[in-house]
Structures are given as structure tokens and as C-alpha cells.
Coordinates of C-alpha atoms and ligand atoms in Angstrom, one line a residue:
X1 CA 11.8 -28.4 9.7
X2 CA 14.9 -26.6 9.0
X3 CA 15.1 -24.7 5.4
X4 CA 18.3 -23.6 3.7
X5 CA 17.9 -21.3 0.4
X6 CA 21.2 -21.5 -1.4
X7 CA 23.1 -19.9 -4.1
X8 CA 20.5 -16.9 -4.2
X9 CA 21.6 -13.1 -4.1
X10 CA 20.4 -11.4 -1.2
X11 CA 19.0 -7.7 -1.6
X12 CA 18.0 -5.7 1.3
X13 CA 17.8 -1.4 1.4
X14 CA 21.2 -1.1 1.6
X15 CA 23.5 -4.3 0.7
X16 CA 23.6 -6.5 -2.1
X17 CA 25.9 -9.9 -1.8
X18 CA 25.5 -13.6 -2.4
X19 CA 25.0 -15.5 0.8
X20 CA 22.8 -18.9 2.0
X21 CA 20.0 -18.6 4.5
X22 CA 19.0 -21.0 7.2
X23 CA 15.6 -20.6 8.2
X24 CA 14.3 -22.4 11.9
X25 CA 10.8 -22.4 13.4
X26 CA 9.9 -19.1 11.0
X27 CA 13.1 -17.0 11.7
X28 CA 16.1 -16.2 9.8
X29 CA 18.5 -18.0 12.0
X30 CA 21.9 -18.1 10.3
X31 CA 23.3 -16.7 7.0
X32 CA 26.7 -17.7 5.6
X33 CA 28.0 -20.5 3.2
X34 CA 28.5 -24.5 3.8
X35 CA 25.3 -25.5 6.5
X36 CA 25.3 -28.7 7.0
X37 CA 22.2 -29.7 4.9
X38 CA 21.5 -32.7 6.9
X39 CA 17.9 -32.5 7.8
X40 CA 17.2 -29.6 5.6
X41 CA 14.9 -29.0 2.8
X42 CA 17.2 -27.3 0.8
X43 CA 15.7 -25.0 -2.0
X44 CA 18.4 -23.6 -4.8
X45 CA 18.0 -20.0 -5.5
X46 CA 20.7 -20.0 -8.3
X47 CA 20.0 -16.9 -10.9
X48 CA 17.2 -15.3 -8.1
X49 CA 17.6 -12.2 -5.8
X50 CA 16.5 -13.2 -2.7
X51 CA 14.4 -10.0 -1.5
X52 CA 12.5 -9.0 1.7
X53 CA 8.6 -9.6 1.5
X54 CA 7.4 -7.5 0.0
X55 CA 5.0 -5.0 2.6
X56 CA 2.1 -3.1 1.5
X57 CA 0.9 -0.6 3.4
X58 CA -2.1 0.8 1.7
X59 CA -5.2 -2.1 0.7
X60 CA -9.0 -1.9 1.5
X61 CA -9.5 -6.1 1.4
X62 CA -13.4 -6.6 1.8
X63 CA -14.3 -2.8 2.4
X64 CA -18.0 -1.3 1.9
X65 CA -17.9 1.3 -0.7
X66 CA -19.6 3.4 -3.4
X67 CA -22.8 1.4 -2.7
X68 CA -20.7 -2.2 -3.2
X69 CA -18.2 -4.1 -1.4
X70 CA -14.6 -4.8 -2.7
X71 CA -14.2 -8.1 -4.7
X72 CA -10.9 -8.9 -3.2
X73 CA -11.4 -10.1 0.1
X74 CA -8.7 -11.2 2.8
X75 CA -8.4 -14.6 0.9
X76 CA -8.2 -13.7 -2.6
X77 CA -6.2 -10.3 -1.7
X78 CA -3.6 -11.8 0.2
X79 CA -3.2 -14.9 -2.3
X80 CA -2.8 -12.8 -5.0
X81 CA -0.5 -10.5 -2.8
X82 CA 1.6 -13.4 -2.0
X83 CA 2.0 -14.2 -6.0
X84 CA 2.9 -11.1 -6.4
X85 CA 5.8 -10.9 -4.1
X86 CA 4.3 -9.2 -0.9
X87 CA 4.4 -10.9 2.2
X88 CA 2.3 -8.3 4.4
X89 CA -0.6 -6.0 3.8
X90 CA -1.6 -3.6 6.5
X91 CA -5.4 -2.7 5.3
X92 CA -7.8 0.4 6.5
X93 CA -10.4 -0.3 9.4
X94 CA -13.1 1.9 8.5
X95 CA -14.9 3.6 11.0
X96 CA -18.1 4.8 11.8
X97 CA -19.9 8.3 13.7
X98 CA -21.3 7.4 16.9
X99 CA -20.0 3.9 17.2
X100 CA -17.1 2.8 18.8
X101 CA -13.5 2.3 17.3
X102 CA -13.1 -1.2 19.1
X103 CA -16.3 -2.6 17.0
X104 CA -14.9 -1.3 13.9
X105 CA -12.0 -3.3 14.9
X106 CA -13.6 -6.4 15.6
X107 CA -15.4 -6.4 12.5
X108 CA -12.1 -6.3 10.5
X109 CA -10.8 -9.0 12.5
X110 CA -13.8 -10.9 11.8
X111 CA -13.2 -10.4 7.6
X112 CA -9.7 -10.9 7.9
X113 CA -9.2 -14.3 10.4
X114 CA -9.1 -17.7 9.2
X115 CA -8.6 -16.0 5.2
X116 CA -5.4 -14.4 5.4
X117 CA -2.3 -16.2 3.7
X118 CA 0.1 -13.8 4.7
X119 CA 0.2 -11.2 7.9
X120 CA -1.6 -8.6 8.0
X121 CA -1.9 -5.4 10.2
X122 CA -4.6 -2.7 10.4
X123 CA -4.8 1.2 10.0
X124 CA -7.6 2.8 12.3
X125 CA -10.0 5.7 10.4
X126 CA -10.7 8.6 12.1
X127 CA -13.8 10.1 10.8
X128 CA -14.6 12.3 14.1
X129 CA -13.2 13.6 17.2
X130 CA -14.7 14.2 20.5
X131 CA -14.1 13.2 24.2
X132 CA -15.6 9.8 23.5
X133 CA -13.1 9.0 21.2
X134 CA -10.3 10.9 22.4
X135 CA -10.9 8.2 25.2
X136 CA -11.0 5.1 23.3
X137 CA -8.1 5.5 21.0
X138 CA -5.1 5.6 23.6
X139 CA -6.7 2.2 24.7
X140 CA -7.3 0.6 21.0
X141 CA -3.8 1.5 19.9
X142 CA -2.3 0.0 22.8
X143 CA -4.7 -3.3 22.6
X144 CA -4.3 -3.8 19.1
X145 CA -1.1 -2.6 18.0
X146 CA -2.6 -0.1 15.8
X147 CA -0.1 2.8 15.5
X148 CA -1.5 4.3 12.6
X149 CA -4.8 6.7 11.6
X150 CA -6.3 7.4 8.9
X151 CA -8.0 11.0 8.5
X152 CA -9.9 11.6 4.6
X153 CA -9.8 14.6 3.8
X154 CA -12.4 14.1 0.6
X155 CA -15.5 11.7 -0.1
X156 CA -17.8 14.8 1.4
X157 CA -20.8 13.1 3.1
X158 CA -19.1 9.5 3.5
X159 CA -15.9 9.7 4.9
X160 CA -14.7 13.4 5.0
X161 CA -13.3 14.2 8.5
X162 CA -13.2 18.2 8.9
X163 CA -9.8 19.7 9.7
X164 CA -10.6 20.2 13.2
X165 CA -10.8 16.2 13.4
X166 CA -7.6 16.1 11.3
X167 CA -5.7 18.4 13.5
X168 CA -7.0 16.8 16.8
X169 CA -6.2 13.4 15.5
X170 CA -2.6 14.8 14.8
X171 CA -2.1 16.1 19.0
X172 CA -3.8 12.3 19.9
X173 CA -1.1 11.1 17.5
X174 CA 1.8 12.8 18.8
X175 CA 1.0 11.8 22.3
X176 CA 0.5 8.3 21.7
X177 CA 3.0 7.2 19.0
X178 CA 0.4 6.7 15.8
X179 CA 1.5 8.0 12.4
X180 CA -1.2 10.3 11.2
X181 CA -2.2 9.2 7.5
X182 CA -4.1 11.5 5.1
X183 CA -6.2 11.1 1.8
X184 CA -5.4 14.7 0.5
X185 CA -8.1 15.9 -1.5
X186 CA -10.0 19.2 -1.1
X187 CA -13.3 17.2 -0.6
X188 CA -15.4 19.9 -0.8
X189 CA -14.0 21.7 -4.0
X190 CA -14.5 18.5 -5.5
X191 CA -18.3 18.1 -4.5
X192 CA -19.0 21.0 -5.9
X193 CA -17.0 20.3 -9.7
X194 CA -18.9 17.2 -9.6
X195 CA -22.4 18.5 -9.2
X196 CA -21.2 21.1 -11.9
X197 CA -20.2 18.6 -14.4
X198 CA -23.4 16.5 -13.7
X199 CA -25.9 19.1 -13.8
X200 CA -24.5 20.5 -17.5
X201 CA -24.9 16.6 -18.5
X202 CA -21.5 15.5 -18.1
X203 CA -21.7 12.2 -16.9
X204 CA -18.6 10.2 -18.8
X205 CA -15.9 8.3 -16.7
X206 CA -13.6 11.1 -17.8
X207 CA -15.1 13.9 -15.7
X208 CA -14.3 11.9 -13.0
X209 CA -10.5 12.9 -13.5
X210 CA -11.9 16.4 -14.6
X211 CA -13.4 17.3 -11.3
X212 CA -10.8 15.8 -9.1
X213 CA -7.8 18.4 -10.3
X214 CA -4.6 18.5 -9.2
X215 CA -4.8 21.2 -7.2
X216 CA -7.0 19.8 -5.4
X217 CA -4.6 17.4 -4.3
X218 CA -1.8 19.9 -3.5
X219 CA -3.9 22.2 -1.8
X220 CA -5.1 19.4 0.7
X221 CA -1.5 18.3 0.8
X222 CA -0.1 21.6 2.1
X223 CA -3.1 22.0 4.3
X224 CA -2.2 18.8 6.2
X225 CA 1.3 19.8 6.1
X226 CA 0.5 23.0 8.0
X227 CA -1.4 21.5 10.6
X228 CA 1.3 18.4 11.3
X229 CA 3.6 21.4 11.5
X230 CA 1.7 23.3 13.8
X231 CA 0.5 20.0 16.0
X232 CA 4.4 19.0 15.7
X233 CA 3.1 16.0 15.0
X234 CA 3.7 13.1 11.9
X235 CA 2.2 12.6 8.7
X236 CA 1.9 10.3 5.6
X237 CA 0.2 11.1 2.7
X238 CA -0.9 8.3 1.0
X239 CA -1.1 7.9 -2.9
X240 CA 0.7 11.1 -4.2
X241 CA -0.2 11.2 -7.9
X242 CA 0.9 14.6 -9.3
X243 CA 3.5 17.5 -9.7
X244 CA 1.3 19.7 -7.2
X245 CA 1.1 17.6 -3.9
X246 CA 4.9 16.3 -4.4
X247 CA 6.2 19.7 -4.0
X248 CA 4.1 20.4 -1.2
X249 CA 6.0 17.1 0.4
X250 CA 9.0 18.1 -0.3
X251 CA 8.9 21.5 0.7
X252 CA 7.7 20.6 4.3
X253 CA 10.6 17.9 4.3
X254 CA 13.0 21.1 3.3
X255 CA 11.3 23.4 6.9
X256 CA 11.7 19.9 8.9
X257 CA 8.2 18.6 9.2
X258 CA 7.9 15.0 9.8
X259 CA 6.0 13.9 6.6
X260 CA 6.3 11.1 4.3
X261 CA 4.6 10.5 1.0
X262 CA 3.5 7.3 -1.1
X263 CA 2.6 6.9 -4.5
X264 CA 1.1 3.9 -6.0
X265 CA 2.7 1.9 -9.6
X266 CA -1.1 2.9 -11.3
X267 CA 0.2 6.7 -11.3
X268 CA 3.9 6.2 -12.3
X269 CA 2.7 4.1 -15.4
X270 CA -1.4 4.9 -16.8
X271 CA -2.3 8.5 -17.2
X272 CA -5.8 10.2 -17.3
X273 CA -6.0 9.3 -21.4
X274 CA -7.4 5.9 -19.8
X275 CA -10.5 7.3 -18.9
X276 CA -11.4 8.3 -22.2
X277 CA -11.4 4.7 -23.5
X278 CA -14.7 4.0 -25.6
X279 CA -17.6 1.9 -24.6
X280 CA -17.2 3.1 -20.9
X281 CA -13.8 1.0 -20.2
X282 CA -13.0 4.2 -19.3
X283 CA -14.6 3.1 -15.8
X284 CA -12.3 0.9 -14.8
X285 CA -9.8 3.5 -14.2
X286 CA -11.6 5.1 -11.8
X287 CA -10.1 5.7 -8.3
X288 CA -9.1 8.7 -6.0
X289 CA -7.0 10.8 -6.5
X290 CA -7.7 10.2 -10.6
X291 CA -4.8 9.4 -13.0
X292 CA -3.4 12.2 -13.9
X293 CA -1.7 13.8 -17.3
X294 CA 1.6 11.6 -18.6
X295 CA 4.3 14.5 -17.7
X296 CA 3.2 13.8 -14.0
X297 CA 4.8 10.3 -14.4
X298 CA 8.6 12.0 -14.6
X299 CA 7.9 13.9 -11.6
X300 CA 7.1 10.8 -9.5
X301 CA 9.4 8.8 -10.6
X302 CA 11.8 11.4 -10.1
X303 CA 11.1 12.0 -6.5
X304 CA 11.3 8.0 -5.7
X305 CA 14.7 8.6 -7.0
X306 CA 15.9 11.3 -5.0
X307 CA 13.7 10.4 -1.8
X308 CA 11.4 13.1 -1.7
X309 CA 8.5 10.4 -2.0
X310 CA 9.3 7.4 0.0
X311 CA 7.3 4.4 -0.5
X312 CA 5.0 2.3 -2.8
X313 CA 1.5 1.2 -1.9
X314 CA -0.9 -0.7 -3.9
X315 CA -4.1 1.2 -2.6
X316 CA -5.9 -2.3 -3.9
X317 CA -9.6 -1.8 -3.9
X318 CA -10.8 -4.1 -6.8
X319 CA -14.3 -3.8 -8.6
X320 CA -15.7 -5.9 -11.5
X321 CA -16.0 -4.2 -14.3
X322 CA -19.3 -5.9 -14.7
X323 CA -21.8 -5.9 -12.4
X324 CA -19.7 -3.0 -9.9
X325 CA -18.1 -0.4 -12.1
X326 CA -21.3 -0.2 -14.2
X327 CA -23.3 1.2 -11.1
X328 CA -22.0 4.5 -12.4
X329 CA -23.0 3.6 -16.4
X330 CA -25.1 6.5 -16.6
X331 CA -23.3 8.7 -14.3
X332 CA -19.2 8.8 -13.2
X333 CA -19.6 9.7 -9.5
X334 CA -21.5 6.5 -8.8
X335 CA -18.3 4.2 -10.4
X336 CA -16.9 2.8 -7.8
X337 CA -13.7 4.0 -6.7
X338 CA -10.5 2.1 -7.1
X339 CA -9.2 -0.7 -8.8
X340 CA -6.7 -4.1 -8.7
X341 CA -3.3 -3.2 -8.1
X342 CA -2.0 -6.0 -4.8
X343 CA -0.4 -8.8 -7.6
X344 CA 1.5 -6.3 -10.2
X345 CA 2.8 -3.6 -7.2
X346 CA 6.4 -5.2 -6.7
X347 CA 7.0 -6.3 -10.2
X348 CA 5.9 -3.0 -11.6
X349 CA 8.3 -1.2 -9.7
X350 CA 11.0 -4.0 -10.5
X351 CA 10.4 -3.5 -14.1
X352 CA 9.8 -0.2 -14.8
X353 CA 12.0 1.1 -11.9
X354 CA 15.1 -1.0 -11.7
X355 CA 15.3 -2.3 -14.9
X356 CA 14.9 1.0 -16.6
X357 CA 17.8 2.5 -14.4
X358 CA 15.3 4.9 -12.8
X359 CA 15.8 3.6 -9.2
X360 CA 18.7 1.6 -7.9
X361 CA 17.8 -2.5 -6.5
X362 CA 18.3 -1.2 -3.1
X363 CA 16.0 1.4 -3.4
X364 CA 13.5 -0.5 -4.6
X365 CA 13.5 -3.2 -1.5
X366 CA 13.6 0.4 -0.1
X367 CA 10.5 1.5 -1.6
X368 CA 8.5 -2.0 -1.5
X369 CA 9.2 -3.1 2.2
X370 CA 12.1 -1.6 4.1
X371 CA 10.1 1.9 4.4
X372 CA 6.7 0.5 5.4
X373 CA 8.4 -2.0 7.9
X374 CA 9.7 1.5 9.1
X375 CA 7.1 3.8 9.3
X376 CA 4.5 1.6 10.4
X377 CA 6.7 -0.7 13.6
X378 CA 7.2 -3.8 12.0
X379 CA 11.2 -3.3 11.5
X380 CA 13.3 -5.1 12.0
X381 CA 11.2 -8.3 12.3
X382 CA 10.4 -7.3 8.9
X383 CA 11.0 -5.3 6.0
X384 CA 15.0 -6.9 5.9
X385 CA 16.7 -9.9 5.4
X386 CA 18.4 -10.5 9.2
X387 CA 19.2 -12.7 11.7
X388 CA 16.6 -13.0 13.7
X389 CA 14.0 -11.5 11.5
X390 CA 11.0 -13.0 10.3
X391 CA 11.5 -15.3 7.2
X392 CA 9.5 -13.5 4.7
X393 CA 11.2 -14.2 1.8
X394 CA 10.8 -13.8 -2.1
X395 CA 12.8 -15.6 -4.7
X396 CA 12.8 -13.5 -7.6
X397 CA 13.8 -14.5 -11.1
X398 CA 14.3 -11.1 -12.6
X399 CA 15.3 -12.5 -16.1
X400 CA 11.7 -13.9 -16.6
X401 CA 9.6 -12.3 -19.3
X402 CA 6.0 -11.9 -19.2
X403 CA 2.6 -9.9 -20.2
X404 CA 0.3 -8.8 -17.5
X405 CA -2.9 -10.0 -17.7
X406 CA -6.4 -11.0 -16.0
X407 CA -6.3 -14.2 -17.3
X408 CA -3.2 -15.0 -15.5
X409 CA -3.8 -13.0 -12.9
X410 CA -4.6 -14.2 -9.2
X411 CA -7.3 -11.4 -8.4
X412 CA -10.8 -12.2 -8.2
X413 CA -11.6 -8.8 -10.3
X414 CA -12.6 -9.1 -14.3
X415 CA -10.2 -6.9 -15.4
X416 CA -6.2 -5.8 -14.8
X417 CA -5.4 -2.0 -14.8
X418 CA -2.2 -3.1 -16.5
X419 CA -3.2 -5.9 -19.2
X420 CA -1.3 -6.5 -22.0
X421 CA 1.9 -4.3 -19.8
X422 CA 5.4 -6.2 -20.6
X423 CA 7.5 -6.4 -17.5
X424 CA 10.5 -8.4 -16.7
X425 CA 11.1 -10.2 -13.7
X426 CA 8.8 -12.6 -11.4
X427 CA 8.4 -14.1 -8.0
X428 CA 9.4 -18.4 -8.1
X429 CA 9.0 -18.7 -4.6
X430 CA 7.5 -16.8 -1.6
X431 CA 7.7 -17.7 1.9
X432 CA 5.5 -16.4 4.8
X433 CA 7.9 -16.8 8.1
X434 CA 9.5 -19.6 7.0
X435 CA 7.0 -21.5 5.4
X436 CA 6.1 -21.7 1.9
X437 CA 3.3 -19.8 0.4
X438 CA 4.1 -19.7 -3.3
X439 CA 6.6 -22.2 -4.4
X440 CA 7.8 -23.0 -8.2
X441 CA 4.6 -20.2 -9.1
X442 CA 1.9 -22.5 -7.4
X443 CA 0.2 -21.5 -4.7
X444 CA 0.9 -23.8 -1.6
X445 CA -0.5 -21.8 1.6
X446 CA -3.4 -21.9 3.7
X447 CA -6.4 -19.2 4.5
X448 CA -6.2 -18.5 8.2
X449 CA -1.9 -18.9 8.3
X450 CA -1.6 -15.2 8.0
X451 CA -1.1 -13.8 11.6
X452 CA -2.5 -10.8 12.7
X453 CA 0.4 -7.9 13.3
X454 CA 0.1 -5.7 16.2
X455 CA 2.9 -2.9 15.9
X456 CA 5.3 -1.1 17.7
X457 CA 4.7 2.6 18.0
X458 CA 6.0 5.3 15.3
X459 CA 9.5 6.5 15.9
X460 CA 10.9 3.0 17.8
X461 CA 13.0 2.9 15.1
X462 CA 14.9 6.0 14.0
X463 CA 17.4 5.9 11.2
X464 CA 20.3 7.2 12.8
X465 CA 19.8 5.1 16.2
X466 CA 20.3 1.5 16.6
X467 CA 17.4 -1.2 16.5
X468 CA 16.6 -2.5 18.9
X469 CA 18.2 -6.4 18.8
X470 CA 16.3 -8.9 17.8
X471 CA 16.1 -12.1 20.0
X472 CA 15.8 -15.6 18.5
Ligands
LIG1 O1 -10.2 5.1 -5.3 C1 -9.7 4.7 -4.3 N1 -8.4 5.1 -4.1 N2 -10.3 3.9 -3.5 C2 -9.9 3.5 -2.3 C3 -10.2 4.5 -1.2 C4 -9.1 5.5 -1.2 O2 -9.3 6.7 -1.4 O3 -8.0 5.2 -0.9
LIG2 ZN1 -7.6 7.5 -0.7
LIG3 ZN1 -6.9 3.8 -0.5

């Protein structure tokens, strides 16, 4: 049935004016004033921006890790995605030595079919190289439409690659049209501050934060600069938290390296004092890279602003507090790293970015969609409101007033990083090409409507050249 969304404000990364949609079979197929309504369920967007879906590029949904498995699964992650204004996810396939890439594929198409409400996409791991899977990848990519890899350059002993794997993965990249993704951590700096702290009986959620120090961020950062540089090849680092591995970003931007960094809403609004709270709460701050001292906040924030840092991920990878984070009660590096972030991602950055005056509304459809749809070969189908483009649309009321919380939260985790957080501005209405997946704040979707995304290889769309047209 034909849609028609009226009286809203549309908002895309560059243009902001007050138009009506008409949306056929999924697609954005006209957008104007006066459509014949005849036919049409009409929806009235009066008051709302009507945004792109939102696109987040960073979640582990149903991912084995720290001796547990993630509480959000495809369902519940994309549901509460979906609340939260985000329309895709594109999640990390891990990867295992000595097996091959296409099983670890199949098993994240078996988690993630028949429980998605929204698309979804996958990034491949790449936790060794050798001819075996120098073989496979070409092959996978092109099968699956995966154009991205991820390399981790810390977790020593579970997912550490070594930099020969990083730099090989960033030739294979460059050859086949993948964007080369990095956890930058000095891994093994870290394993050895963590033994220290344990072995002199430090065992508190805080030293978790203590032995994960910025520099050893920035150093890892620069490292996988140098080596995009010197493979000429692409990178992304993913979840910039500090001053340290920002100016390493920026300063490869400034020689002409092709690298990109994200930051996540936890670092640009909780800081490592968290992890000092009593009675071991401290523990569900725990993820990697740590939160890091308040002053870092500025410096993010800063360089969302001025582009040096160019999108938002959620990095969702939710633990119980009881029952998950309490593995590590007696000692921090057994907490489970990571924590809910999927439903508050958008509005956070709504909130604390555009209605601060920190960021401007087109840079944060920017920030939240346009970039990801970008950088990982989904543009222009989405990440824009178009003709011809996929109807992911959110209806936001940005007037609304609200507190975060986990009892109103769609997450199947215990706790929210942000409870009690005042924010302005929520999603009415989300649709999922063209149909309704959140209408009038009730969930109306389906488990198993979210289709699986392959994409198109990095660099098909380059800023300065024309898209490629979209056909109806
Ligand atoms: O603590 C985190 N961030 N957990 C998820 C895995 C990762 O490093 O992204
Ligand atoms: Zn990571
Ligand atoms: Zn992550």
C-alpha cells in the first residue's frame, strides 16, 4: 500500500526543508507537496524531523565472549535498535584459527535470520593470515557482500591478530575493495599491566580502566596508521575514546592517509569515575577501550565538530549485571567486556550534540547514518532521504522530554549505562523500507523482516563524484 508522511521536516547530511514523502513497495518514490492521498495511509509528521534510519556500524548481537554470550541477540538488539531510531546494524562475524571464514559466516547468518527487525549487514574478523585464507576472502567478500574486516589489535590470547596479519589484511583489502577496521589497543602492553595489577592484589573494576591507558590506544592507533600508509590501503578505527588516538587520526588525515575514526555516545558522556562506583557497579562500565578521564569528553566532541572523527557507533555488547558482569566479582579482567548502548546511540547524540549547539542537525544525520551508509556501501540506498532510496525513515519528536532508564528501556540487559540521563528528543515512528516498525512508540514489526545487506565495495561512492543513480 502506498504511504504518504506529511507535514514532517526532512533532515538529511546536507539539507534541511519541509517536504511530503510518498513511499511505494519500500522505496522513497516521490517527494513534494499535494499527492493525491487517495489510497494512501497517510501518517502526519507535524512538529517531527523526518531523519534517515539511523545506521549503526559497530554491534556484537549474540557474540561469545569473556566466557558468556551477549544478552542482546538479533531479536532483542534490533528491536531495541529500531526504538531507538536506527534502522540498520552491521554486526562483527567473529572468526576462528584454522577454520574457515565462510563457516563463521554461516553461523552469523544462522543467529541473525528469522530475528532481525531491521537490515542488517556483517563485518568479517581477521584473526590470521596465510595462503588459506588469502584464498577464501576474495571469494567470501564477493559472495556475501562483506566489504569490511576487522583486525584486533588487543584481547592477547583470544582475538589479538599480530601486525603482520594486520598489514596483510590491509594489501588483501586494497586489492579487493574491503575497508580495513581496527580495535587499537596495544594488546600486549595491556596483558602485562593487567597481570601486574592482579598479582599486587588489585582486582577492583577500576584497574580495569587503569591498565588499559590511553597511550595505549594512541600508540596502536598510529601503528595502524603507519601500516595503512605504507600498504596505501584504508582504515577505520573503531571506538576512539581519548585525546591520544584522535590526534593520531587526525594527523594521518593531515599526510593524506585514508583513515576514518568512530567514537561511541558512552565516551563523549561517562568518564572513568564510573568504575569507581561502590558495591562493584563499577562493573557495569566495563568495556574496551575503558572510559576515560572527563577532559577527554571536549576533545571528542570537538573533533565530531570539526570532522576529524567521523561517525557514531554504538559498539552494543550487553551483559547482565547479574549473573554476567559478576563473573569478574573477585577479579576485573574476567568482567565481561562491553555494555548496552544500541537504544540511547541516536538520541544521545541528538541531545547532547544538537541540542547543546555542539554539532549542527546535519551533522548529526551525518554522524548517525549518512557516514556509515558511506564507508561501508550501502549509499545511497541508504543513509539519505531520496528518491529512490530505501524508505528507512524516523519520525522524531525532538521537543519530547524524557529520563533514560532500564525500566523503559527495550534491551534485554538489567541495567542502562545512562540511567537516570535527561535527554530531549524521541523517535514516534520508525519505518524499515517502507513499512512500519515502531509506530506511535509501540513496537509493530516482525523477527525475520530484517533483510540481510550485502554491500557494495569501499570507494563506489566517493564524495566528490556522482552516485551512481538509483533505479526504482
Ligand atoms: O568492550 C567492548 N568494547 N566489547 C566489545 C568488543 C570490542 O572490543 O569492540
Ligand atoms: Zn573493540
Ligand atoms: Zn566492539
Amino acid at each position: 500500500m502506498k504511504k504518504i508522511i506529511k507535514n514532517g521536516i526532512i533532515v538529511t547530511a546536507t539539507d534541511i526543508y519541509r517536504a511530503d514523502l510518498c513511499i511505494e513497495n519500500g522505496i522513497i518514490t516521490q517527494i513534494g507537496a499535494d499527492f493525491s492521498e487517495q489510497g494512501a495511509e497517510v501518517t502526519d509528521a507535524k512538529g517531527c524531523y523526518l531523519f534517515p534510519g539511523g545506521i549503526d556500524p559497530h554491534t556484537h548481537l549474540d557474540m561469545p565472549f569473556g566466557g558468556t554470550v551477549t544478552k542482546d541477540n538479533f531479536e532483542t538488539g534490533t528491536m531495541a535498535a529500531a526504538f531507538g531510531g536506527t534502522t540498520t546494524v552491521i554486526d562483527f562475524c567473529l572468526t576462528q584459527k584454522g577454520k574457515s571464514l565462510q563457516s563463521a559466516v554461516e553461523t552469523w547468518h544462522a543467529k541473525s535470520k528469522n530475528k532481525a527487525v531491521i537490515d542488517y549487514g556483517f563485518h568479517l574478523q581477521i584473526v590470521e593470515m596465510n595462503e588459506t585464507v588469502l584464498k577464501e576472502l576474495p571469494k567470501v567478500m564477493e559472495e556475501e557482500g562483506i566489504t569490511s574486516l576487522k583486525v584486533f589489535m588487543a584481547y592477547k590470547n583470544q582475538f589479538q591478530a599480530d601486525d603482520e596479519t594486520l598489514f596483510q589484511t590491509l594489501i588483501s583489502a586494497k586489492e579487493h575493495g574491503a575497508l580495513v577496521m581496527v580495535h587499537a589497543e596495544n594488546g600486549d602492553v595491556i596483558d602485562y599491566l593487567v597481570k601486574k595489577a592482579l598479582a599486587e592484589g588489585n582486582t577492583d573494576p577500576i584497574y580495569h580502566a587503569l591498565t588499559r591507558p590511553p597511550e595505549a590506544e594512541g600508540e596502536a592507533t598510529g601503528r595502524a596508521a603507519t601500516l595503512t600508509e605504507l600498504a596505501k590501503s584504508q582504515l577505520y578505527v573503531v571506538h576512539v575514546t581519548c585525546a591520544e588516538a584522535t590526534r593520531k587520526i587526525a594527523e594521518a588525515r593531515n599526510k593524506g592517509i585514508d583513515i576514518w575514526g568512530e567514537t561511541c555516545p558512552q565516551y563523549l558522556v561517562l568518564d572513568q569515575t564510573y568504575l569507581e562506583k561502590p558495591d562493584f557497579e563499577g562493573a557495569k562500565y566495563v568495556w574496551s577501550p575503558p572510559l576515560r578521564e572527563k577532559w577527554n569528553q571536549e576533545v571528542l566532541w570537538n573533533a565530531l565538530k570539526t570532522g576529524q572523527l567521523q561517525t557514531l557507533g554504538s559498539d552494543q555488547c550487553s551483559f547482565d549485571f547479574v549473573g554476567q558482569k559478576d563473573l569478574g566479582k573477585d577479579d576485573f579482567s574476567k568482567i565481561p567486556n562491553g555494555g548496552p548502548i544500541i537504544e540511547d546511540r541516536v538520541c544521545i547524540l541528538f541531545s547532547e550534540g544538537v541540542k547543546k549547539g555542539r554539532i549542527t542537525l546535519n551533522q548529526f544525520v551525518d554522524l548517525t547514518s549518512t557516514r556509515a551508509a558511506k564507508l561501508f556501501g550501502l549509499y545511497p540506498k541508504k543513509g539519505t532521504i531520496a528518491i529512490g532510496g530505501d524508505a528507512d525513515i524516523v519520525i522524531f519528536d525532538p521537543t519530547v522530554e524524557r529520563i533514560i532508564s532500564a525500566e523503559t528501556h527495550h534491551m534485554a540487559v538489567d541495567y542502562n549505562a545512562f540511567e537516570g540521563m535527561k535527554i530531549i528528543g524521541e523517535p514516534v515512528s520508525v519505518l524499515s523500507r517502507g513499512e512500519f516498525v515502531i509506530r506511535d512508540k509501540q513496537f509493530v514489526g516482525s523477527p525475520g523482516k530484517g533483510q540481510y545487506l550485502k554491500r557494495a565495495k569501499y570507494g563506489t561512492f566517493k564524495e566528490n563524484k556522482e552516485s551512481k543513480p538509483l533505479t526504482i
